[in-house]
Amino acid sequence: MLKKTTVAVIGGGSVGVSYVYQLIEEAIQEKMSEYLKIILFEPQGHVGPGHAYQADFECNLLNTRADSMSAVANDKKHFMKWLDKRSNALAADYPDTKIDVSEFLPRSLFGRYLADQFENACTLAKIHGIAIHHIKDEATDIIPLSDETVCIDTR
């Protein structure tokens, strides 16, 4: 019998969200979800945008076209699909933004997408019995222990 594995993720920005989302999908696909627990260390209360994609100024644009952005490795158009499904709702919050595949969109818009992906990951995890714990603190050190585990020190 397999034992439960705890995976610690340091940081709840774009890479952390992408990793958590794909880890959950793979655990479900491989029928390993009952053996997985995820601990996410992110000092901000809101997981997803991180510093890079925070809601600040609409004039802060992505440095990549919208059709090249995705938090899902095997679906390069995932962000565009997300935008298409929400185009009417997003138009109210981004009235001066043309949402198109060739555009360099506001960074905060990608931050909203990442936050939504994390919420989706949490919902999927709950359905499949995967525990996700968000520790609202900054990880400062990773200390290897003798039994092949680690201790994560926080502020």
CSV table of C-alpha atoms in Angstrom, one decimal:
chain,number,residue,atom,x,y,z
A,1,MET,CA,0.0,0.0,0.0
A,2,LEU,CA,1.2,3.5,-0.9
A,3,LYS,CA,1.6,6.1,1.8
A,4,LYS,CA,0.3,9.6,1.5
A,5,THR,CA,2.8,12.0,0.0
A,6,THR,CA,2.9,15.7,1.0
A,7,VAL,CA,4.2,18.1,-1.6
A,8,ALA,CA,5.2,21.6,-0.5
A,9,VAL,CA,5.0,24.4,-3.1
A,10,ILE,CA,6.9,27.5,-2.3
A,11,GLY,CA,5.1,30.5,-3.8
A,12,GLY,CA,1.6,31.0,-5.1
A,13,GLY,CA,2.4,33.0,-8.3
A,14,SER,CA,2.2,31.8,-11.9
A,15,VAL,CA,4.7,28.9,-11.5
A,16,GLY,CA,3.2,27.7,-8.2
A,17,VAL,CA,-0.4,27.8,-9.6
A,18,SER,CA,0.6,26.1,-12.8
A,19,TYR,CA,2.4,23.3,-10.9
A,20,VAL,CA,-0.4,22.7,-8.4
A,21,TYR,CA,-3.0,22.6,-11.2
A,22,GLN,CA,-1.1,20.1,-13.2
A,23,LEU,CA,0.0,18.0,-10.2
A,24,ILE,CA,-3.7,17.6,-9.3
A,25,GLU,CA,-4.7,16.7,-12.8
A,26,GLU,CA,-1.9,14.1,-13.1
A,27,ALA,CA,-2.7,12.6,-9.6
A,28,ILE,CA,-6.3,12.2,-10.7
A,29,GLN,CA,-5.4,10.7,-14.1
A,30,GLU,CA,-3.0,8.3,-12.5
A,31,LYS,CA,-5.6,7.4,-9.8
A,32,MET,CA,-3.2,8.6,-7.1
A,33,SER,CA,-5.3,11.4,-5.7
A,34,GLU,CA,-6.0,9.7,-2.4
A,35,TYR,CA,-2.2,9.6,-1.7
A,36,LEU,CA,-1.6,13.3,-2.2
A,37,LYS,CA,-1.6,16.3,0.1
A,38,ILE,CA,-0.4,19.8,-1.0
A,39,ILE,CA,0.9,22.6,1.2
A,40,LEU,CA,1.3,25.9,-0.5
A,41,PHE,CA,3.4,28.6,1.2
A,42,GLU,CA,2.3,32.0,-0.1
A,43,PRO,CA,2.4,35.1,2.2
A,44,GLN,CA,-0.4,36.9,0.3
A,45,GLY,CA,-3.9,35.9,1.1
A,46,HIS,CA,-4.8,35.8,-2.6
A,47,VAL,CA,-3.1,33.0,-4.6
A,48,GLY,CA,-2.5,33.4,-8.3
A,49,PRO,CA,-1.2,36.8,-9.5
A,50,GLY,CA,1.9,37.0,-7.4
A,51,HIS,CA,3.9,40.2,-7.8
A,52,ALA,CA,4.2,39.9,-11.5
A,53,TYR,CA,0.5,39.8,-12.4
A,54,GLN,CA,-1.0,41.8,-9.6
A,55,ALA,CA,-3.9,44.2,-10.1
A,56,ASP,CA,-2.2,47.5,-10.4
A,57,PHE,CA,-2.2,49.5,-13.6
A,58,GLU,CA,-4.0,48.4,-16.8
A,59,CYS,CA,-1.1,49.9,-18.8
A,60,ASN,CA,1.3,47.3,-17.4
A,61,LEU,CA,1.2,44.8,-20.3
A,62,LEU,CA,2.3,41.2,-20.8
A,63,ASN,CA,5.5,40.9,-22.8
A,64,THR,CA,4.0,38.0,-24.8
A,65,ARG,CA,1.0,37.9,-27.1
A,66,ALA,CA,-2.2,36.5,-25.5
A,67,ASP,CA,-2.2,33.4,-27.6
A,68,SER,CA,1.2,32.4,-26.2
A,69,MET,CA,0.2,32.5,-22.5
A,70,SER,CA,-1.1,29.5,-20.5
A,71,ALA,CA,-0.8,28.0,-17.1
A,72,VAL,CA,-1.5,24.6,-18.5
A,73,ALA,CA,1.5,22.9,-20.3
A,74,ASN,CA,-0.4,20.7,-22.6
A,75,ASP,CA,-2.9,23.4,-23.6
A,76,LYS,CA,-1.2,26.5,-25.0
A,77,LYS,CA,-4.5,28.2,-25.8
A,78,HIS,CA,-5.9,27.8,-22.3
A,79,PHE,CA,-5.7,31.5,-21.4
A,80,MET,CA,-7.4,32.4,-24.7
A,81,LYS,CA,-10.2,29.9,-24.0
A,82,TRP,CA,-10.6,31.4,-20.5
A,83,LEU,CA,-10.8,34.9,-22.0
A,84,ASP,CA,-13.4,33.9,-24.6
A,85,LYS,CA,-15.7,32.4,-22.0
A,86,ARG,CA,-15.5,35.6,-19.9
A,87,SER,CA,-15.3,38.3,-22.6
A,88,ASN,CA,-18.5,40.1,-21.7
A,89,ALA,CA,-17.7,40.2,-17.9
A,90,LEU,CA,-14.1,41.3,-18.6
A,91,ALA,CA,-15.2,44.1,-20.9
A,92,ALA,CA,-16.7,45.9,-18.0
A,93,ASP,CA,-13.5,45.8,-16.0
A,94,TYR,CA,-11.2,46.4,-19.0
A,95,PRO,CA,-13.2,48.7,-21.3
A,96,ASP,CA,-10.2,50.0,-23.2
A,97,THR,CA,-8.7,46.6,-23.8
A,98,LYS,CA,-9.1,44.8,-27.1
A,99,ILE,CA,-9.1,41.1,-26.3
A,100,ASP,CA,-7.5,39.4,-29.2
A,101,VAL,CA,-4.9,36.6,-29.9
A,102,SER,CA,-2.4,39.1,-31.2
A,103,GLU,CA,-2.7,41.6,-28.3
A,104,PHE,CA,-0.3,42.2,-25.4
A,105,LEU,CA,-2.9,42.3,-22.7
A,106,PRO,CA,-2.8,43.8,-19.2
A,107,ARG,CA,-0.7,41.8,-16.7
A,108,SER,CA,-3.5,42.0,-14.2
A,109,LEU,CA,-5.8,40.1,-16.6
A,110,PHE,CA,-3.4,37.2,-16.6
A,111,GLY,CA,-3.3,37.5,-12.8
A,112,ARG,CA,-7.1,37.1,-12.7
A,113,TYR,CA,-6.8,34.0,-14.9
A,114,LEU,CA,-4.1,32.5,-12.5
A,115,ALA,CA,-6.3,33.2,-9.5
A,116,ASP,CA,-9.2,31.4,-11.3
A,117,GLN,CA,-7.0,28.5,-12.2
A,118,PHE,CA,-6.0,28.1,-8.5
A,119,GLU,CA,-9.7,28.2,-7.5
A,120,ASN,CA,-10.4,25.5,-10.1
A,121,ALA,CA,-7.5,23.4,-8.9
A,122,CYS,CA,-8.9,23.6,-5.3
A,123,THR,CA,-12.3,22.6,-6.4
A,124,LEU,CA,-11.0,19.7,-8.4
A,125,ALA,CA,-8.8,18.7,-5.5
A,126,LYS,CA,-11.7,18.7,-3.1
A,127,ILE,CA,-13.8,16.5,-5.4
A,128,HIS,CA,-11.0,14.0,-5.6
A,129,GLY,CA,-10.0,14.0,-1.9
A,130,ILE,CA,-6.7,15.9,-2.3
A,131,ALA,CA,-6.1,18.3,0.6
A,132,ILE,CA,-4.6,21.7,-0.2
A,133,HIS,CA,-3.4,23.8,2.7
A,134,HIS,CA,-2.5,27.5,2.1
A,135,ILE,CA,0.1,28.6,4.6
A,136,LYS,CA,0.0,32.5,4.6
A,137,ASP,CA,3.6,32.9,5.4
A,138,GLU,CA,6.9,33.3,3.7
A,139,ALA,CA,9.2,30.3,3.5
A,140,THR,CA,12.7,31.3,4.5
A,141,ASP,CA,14.6,27.9,4.6
A,142,ILE,CA,14.3,24.3,3.7
A,143,ILE,CA,16.0,22.0,6.2
A,144,PRO,CA,16.7,18.4,5.2
A,145,LEU,CA,15.9,15.9,7.9
A,146,SER,CA,17.5,12.5,8.4
A,147,ASP,CA,14.4,10.5,7.3
A,148,GLU,CA,14.4,11.9,3.7
A,149,THR,CA,11.8,14.6,4.6
A,150,VAL,CA,12.3,18.3,5.0
A,151,CYS,CA,11.3,21.0,7.4
A,152,ILE,CA,10.2,24.3,5.8
A,153,ASP,CA,11.0,27.3,8.0
A,154,THR,CA,8.8,30.3,7.8
A,155,ARG,CA,9.1,33.9,8.9
